[in-house]
mmCIF file with all atom_site columns, C-alpha atoms in Angstrom:
data_model
loop_
_atom_site.group_PDB
_atom_site.id
_atom_site.type_symbol
_atom_site.label_atom_id
_atom_site.label_alt_id
_atom_site.label_comp_id
_atom_site.label_asym_id
_atom_site.label_entity_id
_atom_site.label_seq_id
_atom_site.pdbx_PDB_ins_code
_atom_site.Cartn_x
_atom_site.Cartn_y
_atom_site.Cartn_z
_atom_site.occupancy
_atom_site.B_iso_or_equiv
_atom_site.pdbx_formal_charge
_atom_site.auth_seq_id
_atom_site.auth_comp_id
_atom_site.auth_asym_id
_atom_site.auth_atom_id
_atom_site.pdbx_PDB_model_num
ATOM 1   C CA . UNK M 1 1   ? 26.797  -6.647  -2.431  1.00 80.00 ? 28  UNK M CA 1
ATOM 2   C CA . UNK M 1 2   ? 26.048  -9.598  0.005   1.00 86.00 ? 29  UNK M CA 1
ATOM 3   C CA . UNK M 1 3   ? 22.768  -10.650 1.260   1.00 89.00 ? 30  UNK M CA 1
ATOM 4   C CA . UNK M 1 4   ? 22.081  -13.143 4.039   1.00 92.00 ? 31  UNK M CA 1
ATOM 5   C CA . UNK M 1 5   ? 19.801  -16.087 3.800   1.00 94.00 ? 32  UNK M CA 1
ATOM 6   C CA . UNK M 1 6   ? 18.613  -18.850 6.049   1.00 94.00 ? 33  UNK M CA 1
ATOM 7   C CA . UNK M 1 7   ? 17.794  -22.361 4.754   1.00 96.00 ? 34  UNK M CA 1
ATOM 8   C CA . UNK M 1 8   ? 15.855  -24.163 7.453   1.00 95.00 ? 35  UNK M CA 1
ATOM 9   C CA . UNK M 1 9   ? 12.948  -26.642 8.214   1.00 95.00 ? 36  UNK M CA 1
ATOM 10  C CA . UNK M 1 10  ? 10.096  -25.086 10.047  1.00 95.00 ? 37  UNK M CA 1
ATOM 11  C CA . UNK M 1 11  ? 6.909   -26.379 11.908  1.00 95.00 ? 38  UNK M CA 1
ATOM 12  C CA . UNK M 1 12  ? 4.601   -23.440 12.168  1.00 94.00 ? 39  UNK M CA 1
ATOM 13  C CA . UNK M 1 13  ? 1.343   -23.620 14.109  1.00 93.00 ? 40  UNK M CA 1
ATOM 14  C CA . UNK M 1 14  ? -1.508  -21.187 13.384  1.00 91.00 ? 41  UNK M CA 1
ATOM 15  C CA . UNK M 1 15  ? -3.589  -19.722 16.023  1.00 88.00 ? 42  UNK M CA 1
ATOM 16  C CA . UNK M 1 16  ? -6.723  -20.329 14.298  1.00 86.00 ? 43  UNK M CA 1
ATOM 17  C CA . UNK M 1 17  ? -6.015  -24.011 13.967  1.00 87.00 ? 44  UNK M CA 1
ATOM 18  C CA . UNK M 1 18  ? -3.880  -25.984 11.636  1.00 89.00 ? 45  UNK M CA 1
ATOM 19  C CA . UNK M 1 19  ? -0.117  -26.053 10.891  1.00 91.00 ? 46  UNK M CA 1
ATOM 20  C CA . UNK M 1 20  ? 2.406   -25.760 8.097   1.00 92.00 ? 47  UNK M CA 1
ATOM 21  C CA . UNK M 1 21  ? 5.641   -27.654 7.740   1.00 94.00 ? 48  UNK M CA 1
ATOM 22  C CA . UNK M 1 22  ? 8.416   -26.385 5.469   1.00 93.00 ? 49  UNK M CA 1
ATOM 23  C CA . UNK M 1 23  ? 11.518  -28.267 4.703   1.00 95.00 ? 50  UNK M CA 1
ATOM 24  C CA . UNK M 1 24  ? 14.522  -26.633 2.968   1.00 94.00 ? 51  UNK M CA 1
ATOM 25  C CA . UNK M 1 25  ? 12.817  -23.230 3.053   1.00 94.00 ? 52  UNK M CA 1
ATOM 26  C CA . UNK M 1 26  ? 14.984  -20.309 1.982   1.00 94.00 ? 53  UNK M CA 1
ATOM 27  C CA . UNK M 1 27  ? 14.463  -17.025 3.958   1.00 93.00 ? 54  UNK M CA 1
ATOM 28  C CA . UNK M 1 28  ? 16.219  -13.490 3.480   1.00 91.00 ? 55  UNK M CA 1
ATOM 29  C CA . UNK M 1 29  ? 17.554  -12.473 6.903   1.00 92.00 ? 56  UNK M CA 1
ATOM 30  C CA . UNK M 1 30  ? 18.887  -9.107  7.932   1.00 90.00 ? 57  UNK M CA 1
ATOM 31  C CA . UNK M 1 31  ? 22.501  -10.176 8.983   1.00 91.00 ? 58  UNK M CA 1
ATOM 32  C CA . UNK M 1 32  ? 24.720  -13.159 9.517   1.00 92.00 ? 59  UNK M CA 1
ATOM 33  C CA . UNK M 1 33  ? 24.313  -13.108 13.439  1.00 93.00 ? 60  UNK M CA 1
ATOM 34  C CA . UNK M 1 34  ? 20.503  -13.363 13.134  1.00 93.00 ? 61  UNK M CA 1
ATOM 35  C CA . UNK M 1 35  ? 18.769  -15.137 16.073  1.00 93.00 ? 62  UNK M CA 1
ATOM 36  C CA . UNK M 1 36  ? 16.141  -17.826 15.722  1.00 94.00 ? 63  UNK M CA 1
ATOM 37  C CA . UNK M 1 37  ? 13.192  -15.514 16.741  1.00 93.00 ? 64  UNK M CA 1
ATOM 38  C CA . UNK M 1 38  ? 14.370  -13.082 14.075  1.00 93.00 ? 65  UNK M CA 1
ATOM 39  C CA . UNK M 1 39  ? 14.484  -15.997 11.478  1.00 94.00 ? 66  UNK M CA 1
ATOM 40  C CA . UNK M 1 40  ? 11.091  -17.099 12.537  1.00 94.00 ? 67  UNK M CA 1
ATOM 41  C CA . UNK M 1 41  ? 9.773   -13.603 12.063  1.00 92.00 ? 68  UNK M CA 1
ATOM 42  C CA . UNK M 1 42  ? 11.395  -13.335 8.482   1.00 92.00 ? 69  UNK M CA 1
ATOM 43  C CA . UNK M 1 43  ? 9.880   -16.758 7.702   1.00 93.00 ? 70  UNK M CA 1
ATOM 44  C CA . UNK M 1 44  ? 6.345   -15.757 8.825   1.00 92.00 ? 71  UNK M CA 1
ATOM 45  C CA . UNK M 1 45  ? 6.532   -12.405 7.070   1.00 90.00 ? 72  UNK M CA 1
ATOM 46  C CA . UNK M 1 46  ? 8.024   -13.962 3.866   1.00 89.00 ? 73  UNK M CA 1
ATOM 47  C CA . UNK M 1 47  ? 5.203   -16.523 3.852   1.00 90.00 ? 74  UNK M CA 1
ATOM 48  C CA . UNK M 1 48  ? 2.634   -13.624 4.404   1.00 88.00 ? 75  UNK M CA 1
ATOM 49  C CA . UNK M 1 49  ? 1.167   -15.544 7.510   1.00 89.00 ? 76  UNK M CA 1
ATOM 50  C CA . UNK M 1 50  ? -0.812  -13.924 10.165  1.00 83.00 ? 77  UNK M CA 1
ATOM 51  C CA . UNK M 1 51  ? -2.089  -15.118 13.468  1.00 87.00 ? 78  UNK M CA 1
ATOM 52  C CA . UNK M 1 52  ? 0.764   -17.585 14.184  1.00 91.00 ? 79  UNK M CA 1
ATOM 53  C CA . UNK M 1 53  ? 0.814   -19.164 17.509  1.00 92.00 ? 80  UNK M CA 1
ATOM 54  C CA . UNK M 1 54  ? 4.233   -21.016 17.356  1.00 93.00 ? 81  UNK M CA 1
ATOM 55  C CA . UNK M 1 55  ? 7.254   -21.525 15.039  1.00 95.00 ? 82  UNK M CA 1
ATOM 56  C CA . UNK M 1 56  ? 9.783   -24.268 15.640  1.00 95.00 ? 83  UNK M CA 1
ATOM 57  C CA . UNK M 1 57  ? 12.991  -24.109 13.666  1.00 95.00 ? 84  UNK M CA 1
ATOM 58  C CA . UNK M 1 58  ? 15.336  -26.893 12.865  1.00 95.00 ? 85  UNK M CA 1
ATOM 59  C CA . UNK M 1 59  ? 18.313  -27.453 10.584  1.00 95.00 ? 86  UNK M CA 1
ATOM 60  C CA . UNK M 1 60  ? 19.114  -23.720 10.331  1.00 96.00 ? 87  UNK M CA 1
ATOM 61  C CA . UNK M 1 61  ? 22.011  -22.786 8.107   1.00 95.00 ? 88  UNK M CA 1
ATOM 62  C CA . UNK M 1 62  ? 22.830  -19.101 7.551   1.00 96.00 ? 89  UNK M CA 1
ATOM 63  C CA . UNK M 1 63  ? 24.833  -18.220 4.627   1.00 95.00 ? 90  UNK M CA 1
ATOM 64  C CA . UNK M 1 64  ? 25.824  -15.210 2.482   1.00 94.00 ? 91  UNK M CA 1
ATOM 65  C CA . UNK M 1 65  ? 25.473  -14.952 -1.182  1.00 91.00 ? 92  UNK M CA 1
ATOM 66  C CA . UNK M 1 66  ? 26.242  -12.330 -3.769  1.00 88.00 ? 93  UNK M CA 1
ATOM 67  C CA . UNK M 1 67  ? 23.056  -10.353 -4.425  1.00 80.00 ? 94  UNK M CA 1
ATOM 68  C CA . UNK M 1 68  ? 21.947  -10.034 -7.987  1.00 75.00 ? 95  UNK M CA 1
ATOM 69  C CA . UNK M 1 69  ? 20.889  -6.531  -9.155  1.00 70.00 ? 96  UNK M CA 1
ATOM 70  C CA . UNK M 1 70  ? 17.282  -6.145  -8.048  1.00 62.00 ? 97  UNK M CA 1
ATOM 71  C CA . UNK M 1 71  ? 17.507  -9.050  -5.659  1.00 57.00 ? 98  UNK M CA 1
ATOM 72  C CA . UNK M 1 72  ? 14.909  -9.194  -2.827  1.00 54.00 ? 99  UNK M CA 1
ATOM 73  C CA . UNK M 1 73  ? 12.295  -7.773  -5.173  1.00 53.00 ? 100 UNK M CA 1
ATOM 74  C CA . UNK M 1 74  ? 9.674   -10.378 -6.410  1.00 51.00 ? 101 UNK M CA 1
ATOM 75  C CA . UNK M 1 75  ? 8.800   -9.587  -10.088 1.00 53.00 ? 102 UNK M CA 1
ATOM 76  C CA . UNK M 1 76  ? 5.156   -10.464 -9.383  1.00 55.00 ? 103 UNK M CA 1
ATOM 77  C CA . UNK M 1 77  ? 4.905   -8.328  -6.299  1.00 58.00 ? 104 UNK M CA 1
ATOM 78  C CA . UNK M 1 78  ? 3.002   -5.124  -6.507  1.00 60.00 ? 105 UNK M CA 1
ATOM 79  C CA . UNK M 1 79  ? 4.370   -2.133  -4.581  1.00 64.00 ? 106 UNK M CA 1
ATOM 80  C CA . UNK M 1 80  ? 2.173   0.879   -3.712  1.00 65.00 ? 107 UNK M CA 1
ATOM 81  C CA . UNK M 1 81  ? 3.700   4.317   -3.337  1.00 66.00 ? 108 UNK M CA 1
ATOM 82  C CA . UNK M 1 82  ? 1.562   6.793   -1.316  1.00 67.00 ? 109 UNK M CA 1
ATOM 83  C CA . UNK M 1 83  ? 1.260   10.086  -3.283  1.00 64.00 ? 110 UNK M CA 1
ATOM 84  C CA . UNK M 1 84  ? -1.413  11.987  -1.454  1.00 67.00 ? 111 UNK M CA 1
ATOM 85  C CA . UNK M 1 85  ? -0.992  15.432  -0.032  1.00 70.00 ? 112 UNK M CA 1
ATOM 86  C CA . UNK M 1 86  ? -3.182  18.144  1.575   1.00 77.00 ? 113 UNK M CA 1
ATOM 87  C CA . UNK M 1 87  ? -5.249  20.111  -0.728  1.00 81.00 ? 114 UNK M CA 1
ATOM 88  C CA . UNK M 1 88  ? -5.879  23.640  0.524   1.00 85.00 ? 115 UNK M CA 1
ATOM 89  C CA . UNK M 1 89  ? -8.184  26.403  -0.790  1.00 90.00 ? 116 UNK M CA 1
ATOM 90  C CA . UNK M 1 90  ? -6.460  28.683  -3.245  1.00 91.00 ? 117 UNK M CA 1
ATOM 91  C CA . UNK M 1 91  ? -3.242  26.483  -3.752  1.00 87.00 ? 118 UNK M CA 1
ATOM 92  C CA . UNK M 1 92  ? -1.766  26.686  -7.204  1.00 84.00 ? 119 UNK M CA 1
ATOM 93  C CA . UNK M 1 93  ? -1.736  23.232  -8.698  1.00 78.00 ? 120 UNK M CA 1
ATOM 94  C CA . UNK M 1 94  ? -0.549  24.314  -12.198 1.00 77.00 ? 121 UNK M CA 1
ATOM 95  C CA . UNK M 1 95  ? -0.163  27.705  -13.601 1.00 83.00 ? 122 UNK M CA 1
ATOM 96  C CA . UNK M 1 96  ? -3.400  28.724  -15.363 1.00 87.00 ? 123 UNK M CA 1
ATOM 97  C CA . UNK M 1 97  ? -5.659  26.083  -13.888 1.00 86.00 ? 124 UNK M CA 1
ATOM 98  C CA . UNK M 1 98  ? -8.373  27.027  -11.452 1.00 90.00 ? 125 UNK M CA 1
ATOM 99  C CA . UNK M 1 99  ? -7.513  26.850  -7.858  1.00 90.00 ? 126 UNK M CA 1
ATOM 100 C CA . UNK M 1 100 ? -9.254  24.469  -5.483  1.00 90.00 ? 127 UNK M CA 1
ATOM 101 C CA . UNK M 1 101 ? -12.228 26.198  -3.659  1.00 93.00 ? 128 UNK M CA 1
ATOM 102 C CA . UNK M 1 102 ? -13.404 24.930  -0.243  1.00 92.00 ? 129 UNK M CA 1
ATOM 103 C CA . UNK M 1 103 ? -16.771 25.882  1.048   1.00 93.00 ? 130 UNK M CA 1
ATOM 104 C CA . UNK M 1 104 ? -19.045 24.693  3.833   1.00 92.00 ? 131 UNK M CA 1
ATOM 105 C CA . UNK M 1 105 ? -21.692 22.278  2.760   1.00 94.00 ? 132 UNK M CA 1
ATOM 106 C CA . UNK M 1 106 ? -23.117 21.754  6.190   1.00 93.00 ? 133 UNK M CA 1
ATOM 107 C CA . UNK M 1 107 ? -21.823 23.358  9.250   1.00 92.00 ? 134 UNK M CA 1
ATOM 108 C CA . UNK M 1 108 ? -21.611 21.759  12.561  1.00 92.00 ? 135 UNK M CA 1
ATOM 109 C CA . UNK M 1 109 ? -25.079 23.423  13.635  1.00 94.00 ? 136 UNK M CA 1
ATOM 110 C CA . UNK M 1 110 ? -26.571 22.557  10.285  1.00 94.00 ? 137 UNK M CA 1
ATOM 111 C CA . UNK M 1 111 ? -25.648 18.838  10.555  1.00 92.00 ? 138 UNK M CA 1
ATOM 112 C CA . UNK M 1 112 ? -27.406 18.294  13.989  1.00 93.00 ? 139 UNK M CA 1
ATOM 113 C CA . UNK M 1 113 ? -30.892 17.536  12.610  1.00 94.00 ? 140 UNK M CA 1
ATOM 114 C CA . UNK M 1 114 ? -29.663 14.843  10.230  1.00 92.00 ? 141 UNK M CA 1
ATOM 115 C CA . UNK M 1 115 ? -27.846 12.682  13.000  1.00 91.00 ? 142 UNK M CA 1
ATOM 116 C CA . UNK M 1 116 ? -28.422 11.175  16.505  1.00 93.00 ? 143 UNK M CA 1
ATOM 117 C CA . UNK M 1 117 ? -28.629 13.680  19.383  1.00 93.00 ? 144 UNK M CA 1
ATOM 118 C CA . UNK M 1 118 ? -25.146 14.935  20.389  1.00 92.00 ? 145 UNK M CA 1
ATOM 119 C CA . UNK M 1 119 ? -23.649 13.975  16.979  1.00 92.00 ? 146 UNK M CA 1
ATOM 120 C CA . UNK M 1 120 ? -22.566 16.687  14.543  1.00 91.00 ? 147 UNK M CA 1
ATOM 121 C CA . UNK M 1 121 ? -20.292 16.984  11.652  1.00 90.00 ? 148 UNK M CA 1
ATOM 122 C CA . UNK M 1 122 ? -18.641 19.813  9.608   1.00 90.00 ? 149 UNK M CA 1
ATOM 123 C CA . UNK M 1 123 ? -18.964 18.798  5.924   1.00 91.00 ? 150 UNK M CA 1
ATOM 124 C CA . UNK M 1 124 ? -17.044 20.727  3.241   1.00 91.00 ? 151 UNK M CA 1
ATOM 125 C CA . UNK M 1 125 ? -17.537 20.925  -0.535  1.00 92.00 ? 152 UNK M CA 1
ATOM 126 C CA . UNK M 1 126 ? -14.361 20.971  -2.485  1.00 89.00 ? 153 UNK M CA 1
ATOM 127 C CA . UNK M 1 127 ? -14.447 22.166  -6.101  1.00 90.00 ? 154 UNK M CA 1
ATOM 128 C CA . UNK M 1 128 ? -11.347 21.558  -8.192  1.00 86.00 ? 155 UNK M CA 1
ATOM 129 C CA . UNK M 1 129 ? -10.180 20.532  -11.615 1.00 84.00 ? 156 UNK M CA 1
ATOM 130 C CA . UNK M 1 130 ? -9.699  16.630  -12.212 1.00 74.00 ? 157 UNK M CA 1
ATOM 131 C CA . UNK M 1 131 ? -5.973  16.646  -12.107 1.00 65.00 ? 158 UNK M CA 1
ATOM 132 C CA . UNK M 1 132 ? -5.486  18.606  -8.915  1.00 65.00 ? 159 UNK M CA 1
ATOM 133 C CA . UNK M 1 133 ? -2.899  16.980  -6.734  1.00 57.00 ? 160 UNK M CA 1
ATOM 134 C CA . UNK M 1 134 ? -2.423  13.761  -8.817  1.00 54.00 ? 161 UNK M CA 1
ATOM 135 C CA . UNK M 1 135 ? 0.528   14.461  -10.996 1.00 55.00 ? 162 UNK M CA 1
ATOM 136 C CA . UNK M 1 136 ? 0.148   10.846  -11.944 1.00 55.00 ? 163 UNK M CA 1
ATOM 137 C CA . UNK M 1 137 ? -1.579  11.086  -15.212 1.00 55.00 ? 164 UNK M CA 1
ATOM 138 C CA . UNK M 1 138 ? -3.028  8.376   -17.306 1.00 54.00 ? 165 UNK M CA 1
ATOM 139 C CA . UNK M 1 139 ? -1.932  8.271   -20.894 1.00 55.00 ? 166 UNK M CA 1
ATOM 140 C CA . UNK M 1 140 ? -5.561  9.506   -21.782 1.00 55.00 ? 167 UNK M CA 1
ATOM 141 C CA . UNK M 1 141 ? -4.892  12.932  -20.431 1.00 56.00 ? 168 UNK M CA 1
ATOM 142 C CA . UNK M 1 142 ? -2.913  13.879  -23.566 1.00 58.00 ? 169 UNK M CA 1
ATOM 143 C CA . UNK M 1 143 ? -4.045  11.394  -26.220 1.00 58.00 ? 170 UNK M CA 1
ATOM 144 C CA . UNK M 1 144 ? -7.888  10.815  -26.958 1.00 62.00 ? 171 UNK M CA 1
ATOM 145 C CA . UNK M 1 145 ? -7.376  7.155   -27.990 1.00 63.00 ? 172 UNK M CA 1
ATOM 146 C CA . UNK M 1 146 ? -5.095  6.306   -25.003 1.00 57.00 ? 173 UNK M CA 1
ATOM 147 C CA . UNK M 1 147 ? -6.607  4.594   -21.858 1.00 53.00 ? 174 UNK M CA 1
ATOM 148 C CA . UNK M 1 148 ? -7.633  6.419   -18.879 1.00 56.00 ? 175 UNK M CA 1
ATOM 149 C CA . UNK M 1 149 ? -7.326  4.947   -15.341 1.00 53.00 ? 176 UNK M CA 1
ATOM 150 C CA . UNK M 1 150 ? -10.441 2.727   -15.497 1.00 51.00 ? 177 UNK M CA 1
ATOM 151 C CA . UNK M 1 151 ? -9.246  1.223   -18.811 1.00 46.00 ? 178 UNK M CA 1
ATOM 152 C CA . UNK M 1 152 ? -5.587  1.320   -17.951 1.00 49.00 ? 179 UNK M CA 1
ATOM 153 C CA . UNK M 1 153 ? -5.102  -2.418  -18.250 1.00 45.00 ? 180 UNK M CA 1
ATOM 154 C CA . UNK M 1 154 ? -6.485  -2.345  -21.782 1.00 42.00 ? 181 UNK M CA 1
ATOM 155 C CA . UNK M 1 155 ? -4.465  -4.009  -24.648 1.00 40.00 ? 182 UNK M CA 1
ATOM 156 C CA . UNK M 1 156 ? -1.227  -2.322  -25.364 1.00 42.00 ? 183 UNK M CA 1
ATOM 157 C CA . UNK M 1 157 ? -1.203  -0.402  -22.228 1.00 40.00 ? 184 UNK M CA 1
ATOM 158 C CA . UNK M 1 158 ? 1.329   -1.145  -19.329 1.00 44.00 ? 185 UNK M CA 1
ATOM 159 C CA . UNK M 1 159 ? -0.043  -2.872  -16.357 1.00 43.00 ? 186 UNK M CA 1
ATOM 160 C CA . UNK M 1 160 ? -0.776  -0.264  -13.646 1.00 44.00 ? 187 UNK M CA 1
ATOM 161 C CA . UNK M 1 161 ? -2.657  -0.311  -10.420 1.00 43.00 ? 188 UNK M CA 1
ATOM 162 C CA . UNK M 1 162 ? -3.078  3.094   -8.827  1.00 42.00 ? 189 UNK M CA 1
ATOM 163 C CA . UNK M 1 163 ? -4.311  3.278   -5.544  1.00 40.00 ? 190 UNK M CA 1
ATOM 164 C CA . UNK M 1 164 ? -6.810  5.859   -4.151  1.00 39.00 ? 191 UNK M CA 1
ATOM 165 C CA . UNK M 1 165 ? -7.222  5.931   -0.479  1.00 38.00 ? 192 UNK M CA 1
ATOM 166 C CA . UNK M 1 166 ? -10.794 4.900   0.419   1.00 39.00 ? 193 UNK M CA 1
ATOM 167 C CA . UNK M 1 167 ? -12.057 5.254   -3.115  1.00 40.00 ? 194 UNK M CA 1
ATOM 168 C CA . UNK M 1 168 ? -12.842 2.696   -5.829  1.00 41.00 ? 195 UNK M CA 1
ATOM 169 C CA . UNK M 1 169 ? -11.338 4.919   -8.422  1.00 41.00 ? 196 UNK M CA 1
ATOM 170 C CA . UNK M 1 170 ? -10.315 8.399   -9.319  1.00 42.00 ? 197 UNK M CA 1
ATOM 171 C CA . UNK M 1 171 ? -12.599 11.442  -8.988  1.00 42.00 ? 198 UNK M CA 1
ATOM 172 C CA . UNK M 1 172 ? -15.403 10.976  -11.275 1.00 38.00 ? 199 UNK M CA 1
ATOM 173 C CA . UNK M 1 173 ? -14.479 7.447   -11.987 1.00 38.00 ? 200 UNK M CA 1
#
């Protein structure tokens, strides 16, 4: 399979002040007929820059090359996969395990005395077993001596970086 790249020189001005100069920069591009604005966008994204005011390109050369297996993926890059889904009262998570129970902790009316006038919240309480909805278990779920998520990077365990939306760790962690 072919992949397209651009070799170029670039002068990049940052909106916050300062600039970068690149010579002989190699950038992956989507196709052979790529425009200069598209190349500039690829360069900025590839460098991980934000708040770029201006990109000037020079000495642009587009070429195709045979893509190696796994090309385009940096070995040091961490990729996250969103695994969340809605948890509903009574849903079966695994046969024989207790189902999630959702009850009112504080109703709209009950919340009013705790907040500024005109502000109210409905706050629910969710009771569920620890592996509800994860299906991404640490080795410690089945082996007492294996690491759990907080110790996941301990000696002998693979590098893993799970992501919990808005949390510093798994439930109870």
